[in-house]
Amino acid sequence: MEPYTLYSLLEVLIQLMNTNVSSKHLFVVLLLVGLATFYFARRRKVHIYLIDFNCFCPPSSYRIPKAMFEENNFFDEMEQEAVDFHSKINAKSGFSDETAIPQSLAQIPKVKALTFALEEAELIMFSAVKDLLQKTKINPKAIDILITNSSIFCPTPCLSTMVVNKFKMRSNIKSFHLSGMGCSAGIIAVSLAKDLLRVHRNSLALIVSTETLSLNWYTGKVPSMLLTNCLFRMGGSAILMSSRVHDKHKAKYELKHIVRTINAYDDQSYACVYQDVDSDNKEGISISKNIVNICGDVLKKNIVSLGPLVLPWREQFLYVISIIYYKLWSRRSTSIYTPKFNKAFEHFCIHSGGRAVIQAIEKNLKLRKQDVEPSQMALYRFGNTSSSSIWYELSYIEAKGRMKCGDRVWQIAFGSGFKCNSAVWKCLGDVKPDIYTAWRDTIHSYPVDILETN
């Protein structure tokens, strides 16, 4: 029974009281209203748990050292202007020599074909899901909800159908694929899973987040479109969520809040990350020069909605007072108070879209170096893996043994539109470092001083 049922019963009761009806009918309606009220009073809140997650670790043969990246571009018959731009961005990328791209893009000449894109998607998704199911000892047929997301690559059958086929899941599984959502699609998938799990109680939901590169290499010379070649690398993640009460004892986290913000009504934000063709009819993704400022604007709006849910009363009070003081008396001589989000969260997973984005958020939110360390190290080791980047960062925190019972995690992701989405998790128990993660072979080497290595 849903809330609108109770409201309908109350309306019927009011109508009956205003008409001539028998006491028998009135008693029946009163009984129904009483039962509905009792039901909602006793109804338990549905808790959403994250049982576990897994991030894809590319094979070492897929590595693309920065020197090789530049060399491949030089021998790939790209125009010198484009080669120079790649070299410039590559030097400032914040990447190590361990990031990976599909083999079809590492060879000379590069090959863009649907076959290679499907192979890339299958390798990432199937590996991440297989390892997660083995780690959690979950039978694929026990999955009730499946959500995949890939912003650009959306074949037929879709990626969710590919996963169902590979793991022979049930015929009545509720499957969805999200496309065109950009790098924030991972949190959008979590939001969708949360809503579905609350409606379909005692269910399991599997989320698979990735972005294929094989078909998305831009071969033109427009700088704003060449950026995607430099920023994105192979990656993907699989996340297992549950609304089953008995899963609480084995779950790692409980979902506390999801806050989604979109600025698509603003033309500048809407066109900030845009798929288009250049003057030579070559397709690519254009990234605006103003992306950092646009990120800041949409982040502020997201924080306005998230702040009251997570910040201590003192921080909220200081923030409100500063706004009033700023607007009424000293607009020019003072700035609005920035709440101390370290009071609300122990850990931060900021989408590793690029060094400039991470540094801007660090500065604007007045975070500490250790707060942005997971984001910087994920960017350095794996590059920008789109919607899965926040899970590489959470995996980093766990691998370093920093996640303790009661710790709160803020995941922040940005995407085309322009979007800013936040997810807040609470740790349900000390998380022991897992040797079977994407960081298993390298975590002892981190953190590194990126300024010295670039």
CSV table of C-alpha atoms in Angstrom, one decimal:
chain,number,residue,atom,x,y,z
A,1,MET,CA,0.0,0.0,0.0
A,2,GLU,CA,1.4,3.4,-1.0
A,3,PRO,CA,0.9,6.8,0.7
A,4,TYR,CA,-1.5,8.0,-2.0
A,5,THR,CA,-3.8,5.1,-0.9
A,6,LEU,CA,-4.1,6.5,2.6
A,7,TYR,CA,-4.8,10.0,1.2
A,8,SER,CA,-7.6,8.5,-1.1
A,9,LEU,CA,-9.2,6.8,1.9
A,10,LEU,CA,-9.2,10.0,3.9
A,11,GLU,CA,-10.9,11.8,1.0
A,12,VAL,CA,-13.5,9.1,0.7
A,13,LEU,CA,-14.1,9.3,4.5
A,14,ILE,CA,-14.6,13.1,4.3
A,15,GLN,CA,-17.1,12.7,1.4
A,16,LEU,CA,-19.0,10.0,3.3
A,17,MET,CA,-19.3,12.2,6.4
A,18,ASN,CA,-20.8,14.9,4.3
A,19,THR,CA,-23.4,12.6,2.7
A,20,ASN,CA,-26.2,10.3,4.1
A,21,VAL,CA,-24.5,6.9,4.4
A,22,SER,CA,-25.2,4.0,6.7
A,23,SER,CA,-23.1,3.6,9.8
A,24,LYS,CA,-22.0,0.2,8.5
A,25,HIS,CA,-20.3,1.8,5.5
A,26,LEU,CA,-18.7,4.5,7.6
A,27,PHE,CA,-17.4,1.9,10.0
A,28,VAL,CA,-15.7,0.0,7.1
A,29,VAL,CA,-14.0,3.1,5.8
A,30,LEU,CA,-12.8,4.1,9.3
A,31,LEU,CA,-11.4,0.6,9.8
A,32,LEU,CA,-9.5,0.8,6.5
A,33,VAL,CA,-8.1,4.2,7.4
A,34,GLY,CA,-7.1,2.8,10.8
A,35,LEU,CA,-5.4,-0.2,9.3
A,36,ALA,CA,-3.5,2.0,6.7
A,37,THR,CA,-2.4,4.3,9.5
A,38,PHE,CA,-1.1,1.4,11.6
A,39,TYR,CA,0.6,-0.1,8.6
A,40,PHE,CA,2.6,3.1,7.8
A,41,ALA,CA,3.4,3.6,11.5
A,42,ARG,CA,4.9,0.1,11.8
A,43,ARG,CA,6.5,0.0,8.4
A,44,ARG,CA,10.3,-0.2,8.7
A,45,LYS,CA,12.6,2.0,6.7
A,46,VAL,CA,14.3,0.2,3.8
A,47,HIS,CA,18.0,0.3,4.2
A,48,ILE,CA,20.2,0.1,1.1
A,49,TYR,CA,23.6,-1.6,1.5
A,50,LEU,CA,26.7,-1.9,-0.6
A,51,ILE,CA,27.8,-5.5,-0.1
A,52,ASP,CA,31.1,-5.1,-2.1
A,53,PHE,CA,32.5,-3.8,-5.3
A,54,ASN,CA,35.3,-4.6,-7.7
A,55,CYS,CA,37.4,-2.6,-10.1
A,56,PHE,CA,38.9,-3.9,-13.4
A,57,CYS,CA,42.7,-4.0,-13.5
A,58,PRO,CA,44.0,-3.8,-17.1
A,59,PRO,CA,46.6,-6.4,-18.1
A,60,SER,CA,50.1,-5.1,-18.2
A,61,SER,CA,50.2,-5.7,-22.0
A,62,TYR,CA,47.6,-2.8,-22.3
A,63,ARG,CA,49.9,-0.3,-20.7
A,64,ILE,CA,50.5,2.9,-22.7
A,65,PRO,CA,53.6,4.8,-21.3
A,66,LYS,CA,53.5,8.5,-22.0
A,67,ALA,CA,56.5,8.2,-24.4
A,68,MET,CA,54.8,5.5,-26.4
A,69,PHE,CA,51.6,7.5,-26.4
A,70,GLU,CA,53.4,10.4,-28.1
A,71,GLU,CA,55.3,8.1,-30.4
A,72,ASN,CA,52.2,6.4,-31.6
A,73,ASN,CA,50.6,9.8,-32.4
A,74,PHE,CA,53.7,10.8,-34.4
A,75,PHE,CA,53.7,7.7,-36.5
A,76,ASP,CA,49.9,7.6,-36.9
A,77,GLU,CA,50.0,10.3,-39.6
A,78,MET,CA,48.3,12.9,-37.4
A,79,GLU,CA,48.8,16.5,-38.3
A,80,GLN,CA,51.8,18.1,-36.5
A,81,GLU,CA,49.4,20.6,-34.8
A,82,ALA,CA,47.5,17.7,-33.2
A,83,VAL,CA,50.7,15.8,-32.2
A,84,ASP,CA,52.0,18.9,-30.5
A,85,PHE,CA,48.7,19.4,-28.6
A,86,HIS,CA,48.7,15.8,-27.5
A,87,SER,CA,52.3,16.2,-26.2
A,88,LYS,CA,51.4,19.3,-24.3
A,89,ILE,CA,48.4,17.8,-22.5
A,90,ASN,CA,50.2,14.5,-21.9
A,91,ALA,CA,52.9,16.3,-20.0
A,92,LYS,CA,50.4,18.0,-17.7
A,93,SER,CA,48.0,15.0,-17.4
A,94,GLY,CA,49.1,13.7,-14.0
A,95,PHE,CA,49.3,10.2,-15.5
A,96,SER,CA,51.9,7.5,-14.7
A,97,ASP,CA,53.3,5.1,-17.3
A,98,GLU,CA,50.8,2.4,-16.0
A,99,THR,CA,47.6,3.7,-17.6
A,100,ALA,CA,46.0,1.5,-20.3
A,101,ILE,CA,44.2,1.8,-23.6
A,102,PRO,CA,42.7,-0.9,-25.9
A,103,GLN,CA,45.2,-2.7,-28.1
A,104,SER,CA,43.4,-1.5,-31.2
A,105,LEU,CA,44.4,2.1,-30.3
A,106,ALA,CA,47.9,1.2,-29.3
A,107,GLN,CA,48.8,-0.3,-32.7
A,108,ILE,CA,49.9,1.7,-35.8
A,109,PRO,CA,47.8,2.6,-37.6
A,110,LYS,CA,44.9,2.7,-35.1
A,111,VAL,CA,41.9,0.6,-35.9
A,112,LYS,CA,38.4,1.8,-35.0
A,113,ALA,CA,35.8,-1.0,-35.4
A,114,LEU,CA,32.7,-2.3,-33.7
A,115,THR,CA,34.4,-5.7,-33.1
A,116,PHE,CA,37.2,-4.2,-31.1
A,117,ALA,CA,34.7,-2.0,-29.0
A,118,LEU,CA,32.7,-5.1,-28.2
A,119,GLU,CA,35.8,-7.0,-27.2
A,120,GLU,CA,36.9,-4.1,-24.9
A,121,ALA,CA,33.5,-3.9,-23.3
A,122,GLU,CA,33.4,-7.6,-22.7
A,123,LEU,CA,36.9,-7.8,-21.2
A,124,ILE,CA,36.2,-5.0,-18.7
A,125,MET,CA,32.6,-5.8,-17.7
A,126,PHE,CA,33.0,-9.6,-17.6
A,127,SER,CA,36.2,-9.5,-15.6
A,128,ALA,CA,34.8,-7.0,-13.1
A,129,VAL,CA,31.6,-8.9,-12.6
A,130,LYS,CA,33.2,-12.3,-12.5
A,131,ASP,CA,35.7,-11.3,-9.8
A,132,LEU,CA,32.9,-9.6,-7.8
A,133,LEU,CA,30.6,-12.6,-7.8
A,134,GLN,CA,33.5,-14.9,-6.8
A,135,LYS,CA,34.5,-12.6,-4.0
A,136,THR,CA,30.9,-12.3,-2.6
A,137,LYS,CA,30.0,-15.9,-3.4
A,138,ILE,CA,26.8,-14.8,-5.1
A,139,ASN,CA,25.1,-16.9,-7.8
A,140,PRO,CA,24.3,-14.8,-10.9
A,141,LYS,CA,20.8,-16.1,-10.8
A,142,ALA,CA,20.3,-14.4,-7.4
A,143,ILE,CA,20.6,-11.0,-9.0
A,144,ASP,CA,17.2,-9.3,-9.2
A,145,ILE,CA,18.3,-5.9,-10.8
A,146,LEU,CA,21.0,-5.2,-13.3
A,147,ILE,CA,22.1,-1.7,-14.3
A,148,THR,CA,24.9,-1.0,-16.8
A,149,ASN,CA,26.2,2.4,-17.9
A,150,SER,CA,28.4,3.5,-20.8
A,151,SER,CA,28.0,7.1,-22.0
A,152,ILE,CA,29.0,6.8,-25.7
A,153,PHE,CA,29.1,3.1,-26.6
A,154,CYS,CA,25.6,1.6,-26.8
A,155,PRO,CA,25.4,-1.4,-29.1
A,156,THR,CA,22.4,-3.6,-29.8
A,157,PRO,CA,21.9,-5.8,-27.9
A,158,CYS,CA,22.8,-3.4,-25.1
A,159,LEU,CA,25.5,-3.9,-22.5
A,160,SER,CA,23.1,-5.1,-19.8
A,161,THR,CA,21.9,-7.8,-22.1
A,162,MET,CA,25.5,-8.9,-22.8
A,163,VAL,CA,26.0,-9.3,-19.1
A,164,VAL,CA,22.8,-11.3,-18.7
A,165,ASN,CA,23.8,-13.6,-21.6
A,166,LYS,CA,27.4,-14.1,-20.3
A,167,PHE,CA,26.4,-15.0,-16.7
A,168,LYS,CA,23.1,-16.8,-17.6
A,169,MET,CA,21.0,-14.6,-15.3
A,170,ARG,CA,17.2,-15.1,-14.8
A,171,SER,CA,14.7,-14.3,-17.5
A,172,ASN,CA,12.7,-12.0,-15.1
A,173,ILE,CA,15.7,-9.9,-14.1
A,174,LYS,CA,15.0,-6.2,-14.2
A,175,SER,CA,17.8,-4.9,-16.5
A,176,PHE,CA,18.6,-1.3,-17.6
A,177,HIS,CA,21.3,0.4,-19.6
A,178,LEU,CA,22.1,4.1,-19.1
A,179,SER,CA,23.8,6.0,-21.9
A,180,GLY,CA,24.7,9.7,-22.6
A,181,MET,CA,25.0,10.4,-18.9
A,182,GLY,CA,28.8,11.2,-18.9
A,183,CYS,CA,31.2,10.5,-16.1
A,184,SER,CA,28.5,11.0,-13.4
A,185,ALA,CA,26.5,8.0,-14.7
A,186,GLY,CA,27.9,5.7,-11.9
A,187,ILE,CA,26.1,7.7,-9.2
A,188,ILE,CA,23.0,8.0,-11.4
A,189,ALA,CA,23.1,4.1,-11.6
A,190,VAL,CA,23.4,4.0,-7.8
A,191,SER,CA,20.4,6.3,-7.5
A,192,LEU,CA,18.3,4.2,-9.8
A,193,ALA,CA,19.3,1.0,-8.0
A,194,LYS,CA,18.3,2.6,-4.6
A,195,ASP,CA,14.9,3.5,-5.9
A,196,LEU,CA,14.3,0.0,-7.4
A,197,LEU,CA,15.6,-1.7,-4.3
A,198,ARG,CA,13.2,0.3,-2.1
A,199,VAL,CA,10.3,-0.7,-4.3
A,200,HIS,CA,11.4,-4.3,-4.7
A,201,ARG,CA,12.4,-5.2,-1.2
A,202,ASN,CA,14.7,-8.0,-0.3
A,203,SER,CA,16.5,-7.8,-3.7
A,204,LEU,CA,20.0,-7.7,-5.0
A,205,ALA,CA,21.2,-5.1,-7.6
A,206,LEU,CA,24.3,-5.3,-9.7
A,207,ILE,CA,25.7,-2.1,-11.3
A,208,VAL,CA,28.4,-2.3,-14.0
A,209,SER,CA,30.1,1.1,-14.9
A,210,THR,CA,32.5,1.5,-17.8
A,211,GLU,CA,33.3,3.5,-20.9
A,212,THR,CA,34.8,2.0,-24.0
A,213,LEU,CA,37.5,3.9,-26.0
A,214,SER,CA,37.9,1.9,-29.1
A,215,LEU,CA,35.4,3.8,-31.2
A,216,ASN,CA,35.9,7.2,-29.5
A,217,TRP,CA,39.4,8.1,-30.7
A,218,TYR,CA,39.2,11.5,-32.4
A,219,THR,CA,41.3,11.8,-35.6
A,220,GLY,CA,40.9,15.5,-36.3
A,221,LYS,CA,42.8,18.6,-35.1
A,222,VAL,CA,40.3,20.6,-33.1
A,223,PRO,CA,42.0,21.1,-29.6
A,224,SER,CA,38.7,20.8,-27.6
A,225,MET,CA,38.0,17.4,-29.2
A,226,LEU,CA,41.6,16.2,-28.9
A,227,LEU,CA,41.4,16.4,-25.1
A,228,THR,CA,39.4,13.2,-24.8
A,229,ASN,CA,42.3,11.3,-26.5
A,230,CYS,CA,44.6,12.5,-23.7
A,231,LEU,CA,42.3,12.2,-20.7
A,232,PHE,CA,40.4,8.9,-20.9
A,233,ARG,CA,41.8,5.4,-20.2
A,234,MET,CA,40.5,1.9,-19.8
A,235,GLY,CA,38.6,1.1,-16.7
A,236,GLY,CA,35.4,-0.3,-15.2
A,237,SER,CA,33.7,-1.4,-12.0
A,238,ALA,CA,31.0,-3.7,-10.7
A,239,ILE,CA,29.0,-2.9,-7.5
A,240,LEU,CA,26.7,-5.2,-5.6
A,241,MET,CA,23.9,-3.5,-3.6
A,242,SER,CA,21.1,-5.0,-1.5
A,243,SER,CA,17.9,-4.2,0.3
A,244,ARG,CA,17.9,-7.5,2.2
A,245,VAL,CA,17.9,-7.1,5.9
A,246,HIS,CA,20.2,-10.1,6.5
A,247,ASP,CA,22.9,-8.6,4.3
A,248,LYS,CA,23.7,-5.9,6.8
A,249,HIS,CA,26.2,-8.1,8.7
A,250,LYS,CA,28.3,-8.7,5.6
A,251,ALA,CA,27.8,-5.3,3.8
A,252,LYS,CA,30.7,-2.8,3.7
A,253,TYR,CA,28.6,0.4,3.5
A,254,GLU,CA,25.1,1.8,3.9
A,255,LEU,CA,23.8,4.4,1.5
A,256,LYS,CA,22.8,7.5,3.4
A,257,HIS,CA,22.1,10.2,0.7
A,258,ILE,CA,22.0,10.7,-3.1
A,259,VAL,CA,21.9,14.3,-4.3
A,260,ARG,CA,21.7,15.0,-8.1
A,261,THR,CA,22.1,18.4,-9.7
A,262,ILE,CA,21.9,19.3,-13.4
A,263,ASN,CA,22.4,22.7,-15.1
A,264,ALA,CA,21.1,21.7,-18.6
A,265,TYR,CA,18.8,24.7,-18.6
A,266,ASP,CA,22.0,26.9,-19.0
A,267,ASP,CA,23.3,26.8,-22.6
A,268,GLN,CA,26.9,27.2,-21.6
A,269,SER,CA,26.7,24.2,-19.2
A,270,TYR,CA,24.7,22.2,-21.7
A,271,ALA,CA,27.4,22.6,-24.4
A,272,CYS,CA,30.3,22.1,-22.0
A,273,VAL,CA,30.8,18.5,-22.9
A,274,TYR,CA,29.3,17.9,-26.3
A,275,GLN,CA,29.4,15.2,-29.0
A,276,ASP,CA,29.7,16.7,-32.4
A,277,VAL,CA,31.5,16.7,-35.7
A,278,ASP,CA,34.3,19.1,-36.8
A,279,SER,CA,34.5,21.0,-40.1
A,280,ASP,CA,36.0,17.9,-41.7
A,281,ASN,CA,33.0,15.8,-40.5
A,282,LYS,CA,35.2,13.9,-38.0
A,283,GLU,CA,33.2,12.9,-34.9
A,284,GLY,CA,34.5,13.7,-31.4
A,285,ILE,CA,33.6,14.9,-27.9
A,286,SER,CA,34.2,18.6,-27.4
A,287,ILE,CA,35.3,19.8,-23.9
A,288,SER,CA,34.9,23.5,-23.2
A,289,LYS,CA,37.8,25.6,-21.8
A,290,ASN,CA,35.4,26.8,-19.1
A,291,ILE,CA,34.8,23.3,-17.7
A,292,VAL,CA,36.5,24.0,-14.4
A,293,ASN,CA,34.3,27.1,-13.7
A,294,ILE,CA,31.2,25.2,-14.8
A,295,CYS,CA,32.2,22.4,-12.4
A,296,GLY,CA,32.5,24.9,-9.6
A,297,ASP,CA,29.0,26.5,-10.3
A,298,VAL,CA,27.2,23.2,-10.4
A,299,LEU,CA,29.1,21.9,-7.4
A,300,LYS,CA,27.9,24.9,-5.3
A,301,LYS,CA,24.3,24.1,-6.2
A,302,ASN,CA,24.8,20.4,-5.3
A,303,ILE,CA,26.4,21.4,-2.0
A,304,VAL,CA,23.5,23.7,-1.1
A,305,SER,CA,21.2,20.6,-1.3
A,306,LEU,CA,23.7,18.2,0.3
A,307,GLY,CA,24.9,20.5,3.1
A,308,PRO,CA,21.8,20.5,5.3
A,309,LEU,CA,21.7,16.7,5.2
A,310,VAL,CA,25.3,16.1,6.4
A,311,LEU,CA,26.9,19.2,7.9
A,312,PRO,CA,26.9,19.8,11.7
A,313,TRP,CA,24.5,22.5,12.9
A,314,ARG,CA,27.4,24.8,13.7
A,315,GLU,CA,28.8,24.7,10.1
A,316,GLN,CA,25.3,25.3,8.7
A,317,PHE,CA,24.7,28.2,11.1
A,318,LEU,CA,28.0,29.9,10.2
A,319,TYR,CA,27.3,29.4,6.5
A,320,VAL,CA,23.8,31.0,6.7
A,321,ILE,CA,25.0,33.9,8.8
A,322,SER,CA,27.9,34.6,6.3
A,323,ILE,CA,25.4,34.7,3.4
A,324,ILE,CA,23.2,37.2,5.3
A,325,TYR,CA,26.1,39.4,6.2
A,326,TYR,CA,27.6,39.2,2.7
A,327,LYS,CA,24.3,40.3,1.1
A,328,LEU,CA,23.3,43.0,3.5
A,329,TRP,CA,26.4,44.7,4.6
A,330,SER,CA,29.8,43.9,3.1
A,331,ARG,CA,29.4,42.3,-0.3
A,332,ARG,CA,32.7,43.6,-1.5
A,333,SER,CA,34.9,43.2,1.6
A,334,THR,CA,34.2,39.7,2.6
A,335,SER,CA,33.5,36.2,1.2
A,336,ILE,CA,30.9,33.6,2.0
A,337,TYR,CA,32.0,31.1,4.7
A,338,THR,CA,33.1,27.7,3.3
A,339,PRO,CA,31.7,25.0,5.5
A,340,LYS,CA,34.3,22.5,6.9
A,341,PHE,CA,33.3,19.3,5.1
A,342,ASN,CA,35.9,17.4,7.1
A,343,LYS,CA,33.5,17.7,10.0
A,344,ALA,CA,31.0,15.7,7.9
A,345,PHE,CA,33.2,13.2,6.1
A,346,GLU,CA,36.3,11.2,6.8
A,347,HIS,CA,36.9,10.4,3.1
A,348,PHE,CA,36.4,12.0,-0.2
A,349,CYS,CA,36.2,10.4,-3.7
A,350,ILE,CA,36.3,13.2,-6.2
A,351,HIS,CA,35.9,12.2,-9.8
A,352,SER,CA,39.3,12.1,-11.4
A,353,GLY,CA,38.4,14.1,-14.5
A,354,GLY,CA,41.8,15.8,-14.5
A,355,ARG,CA,44.3,17.5,-12.3
A,356,ALA,CA,42.8,20.9,-12.8
A,357,VAL,CA,39.3,19.7,-11.6
A,358,ILE,CA,40.7,18.0,-8.5
A,359,GLN,CA,42.9,21.0,-7.6
A,360,ALA,CA,39.9,23.4,-8.0
A,361,ILE,CA,37.7,21.4,-5.7
A,362,GLU,CA,40.6,21.0,-3.2
A,363,LYS,CA,40.9,24.8,-3.2
A,364,ASN,CA,37.3,25.8,-3.2
A,365,LEU,CA,36.3,23.3,-0.4
A,366,LYS,CA,39.5,24.0,1.5
A,367,LEU,CA,40.3,20.3,1.7
A,368,ARG,CA,43.6,18.8,3.0
A,369,LYS,CA,46.1,17.1,0.8
A,370,GLN,CA,45.2,13.7,2.3
A,371,ASP,CA,41.5,14.3,1.3
A,372,VAL,CA,42.3,14.5,-2.4
A,373,GLU,CA,45.0,11.9,-2.3
A,374,PRO,CA,42.8,9.0,-3.5
A,375,SER,CA,41.6,11.1,-6.5
A,376,GLN,CA,45.1,12.1,-7.5
A,377,MET,CA,46.5,8.6,-7.1
A,378,ALA,CA,43.6,7.1,-9.1
A,379,LEU,CA,44.2,9.6,-11.8
A,380,TYR,CA,47.9,8.9,-11.8
A,381,ARG,CA,47.7,5.1,-11.8
A,382,PHE,CA,44.6,4.5,-14.0
A,383,GLY,CA,43.8,7.9,-15.7
A,384,ASN,CA,40.3,9.2,-16.1
A,385,THR,CA,38.2,6.0,-16.2
A,386,SER,CA,34.9,8.0,-16.5
A,387,SER,CA,32.0,6.8,-14.3
A,388,SER,CA,34.1,4.1,-12.6
A,389,SER,CA,36.8,6.5,-11.3
A,390,ILE,CA,35.1,7.1,-7.9
A,391,TRP,CA,35.3,3.3,-7.2
A,392,TYR,CA,39.0,3.2,-8.0
A,393,GLU,CA,39.4,5.9,-5.4
A,394,LEU,CA,37.3,4.1,-2.8
A,395,SER,CA,39.3,1.0,-3.5
A,396,TYR,CA,42.5,3.0,-2.9
A,397,ILE,CA,41.2,4.1,0.6
A,398,GLU,CA,40.4,0.5,1.5
A,399,ALA,CA,43.7,-0.9,0.2
A,400,LYS,CA,45.6,1.6,2.4
A,401,GLY,CA,43.7,0.3,5.4
A,402,ARG,CA,42.1,3.7,6.2
A,403,MET,CA,38.4,2.7,6.2
A,404,LYS,CA,37.1,2.3,9.7
A,405,CYS,CA,33.7,1.5,11.2
A,406,GLY,CA,31.5,4.6,11.2
A,407,ASP,CA,33.6,6.5,8.6
A,408,ARG,CA,31.6,8.6,6.1
A,409,VAL,CA,32.5,8.8,2.4
A,410,TRP,CA,31.5,11.5,0.0
A,411,GLN,CA,31.6,10.5,-3.7
A,412,ILE,CA,31.4,13.4,-6.2
A,413,ALA,CA,31.1,12.9,-9.9
A,414,PHE,CA,30.6,15.4,-12.8
A,415,GLY,CA,29.1,14.6,-16.2
A,416,SER,CA,27.8,16.1,-19.4
A,417,GLY,CA,24.7,18.2,-19.1
A,418,PHE,CA,26.3,19.6,-17.0
A,419,LYS,CA,25.8,17.4,-13.9
A,420,CYS,CA,27.2,17.1,-10.4
A,421,ASN,CA,26.0,14.1,-8.4
A,422,SER,CA,26.9,13.1,-4.8
A,423,ALA,CA,26.6,9.8,-3.0
A,424,VAL,CA,27.2,9.5,0.8
A,425,TRP,CA,28.1,6.2,2.3
A,426,LYS,CA,28.6,5.1,5.9
A,427,CYS,CA,31.1,2.3,6.7
A,428,LEU,CA,29.5,-0.5,8.7
A,429,GLY,CA,32.7,-2.1,9.9
A,430,ASP,CA,36.5,-1.9,9.6
A,431,VAL,CA,37.5,-2.8,6.1
A,432,LYS,CA,40.6,-4.9,5.9
A,433,PRO,CA,42.8,-4.4,2.8
A,434,ASP,CA,41.8,-6.8,0.1
A,435,ILE,CA,44.7,-8.4,-1.9
A,436,TYR,CA,42.3,-9.0,-4.8
A,437,THR,CA,41.8,-5.4,-6.0
A,438,ALA,CA,43.0,-3.3,-8.9
A,439,TRP,CA,45.7,-1.9,-6.5
A,440,ARG,CA,47.0,-5.3,-5.4
A,441,ASP,CA,50.4,-5.1,-7.1
A,442,THR,CA,51.1,-1.4,-6.6
A,443,ILE,CA,49.5,0.0,-3.4
A,444,HIS,CA,52.7,-0.2,-1.5
A,445,SER,CA,54.2,2.4,-3.9
A,446,TYR,CA,51.6,5.0,-3.1
A,447,PRO,CA,51.2,7.9,-2.5
A,448,VAL,CA,53.8,9.3,-5.0
A,449,ASP,CA,54.8,12.9,-5.5
A,450,ILE,CA,53.2,13.7,-8.8
A,451,LEU,CA,55.0,17.0,-9.2
A,452,GLU,CA,58.3,15.2,-9.3
A,453,THR,CA,57.2,12.5,-11.6
A,454,ASN,CA,55.7,14.7,-14.3
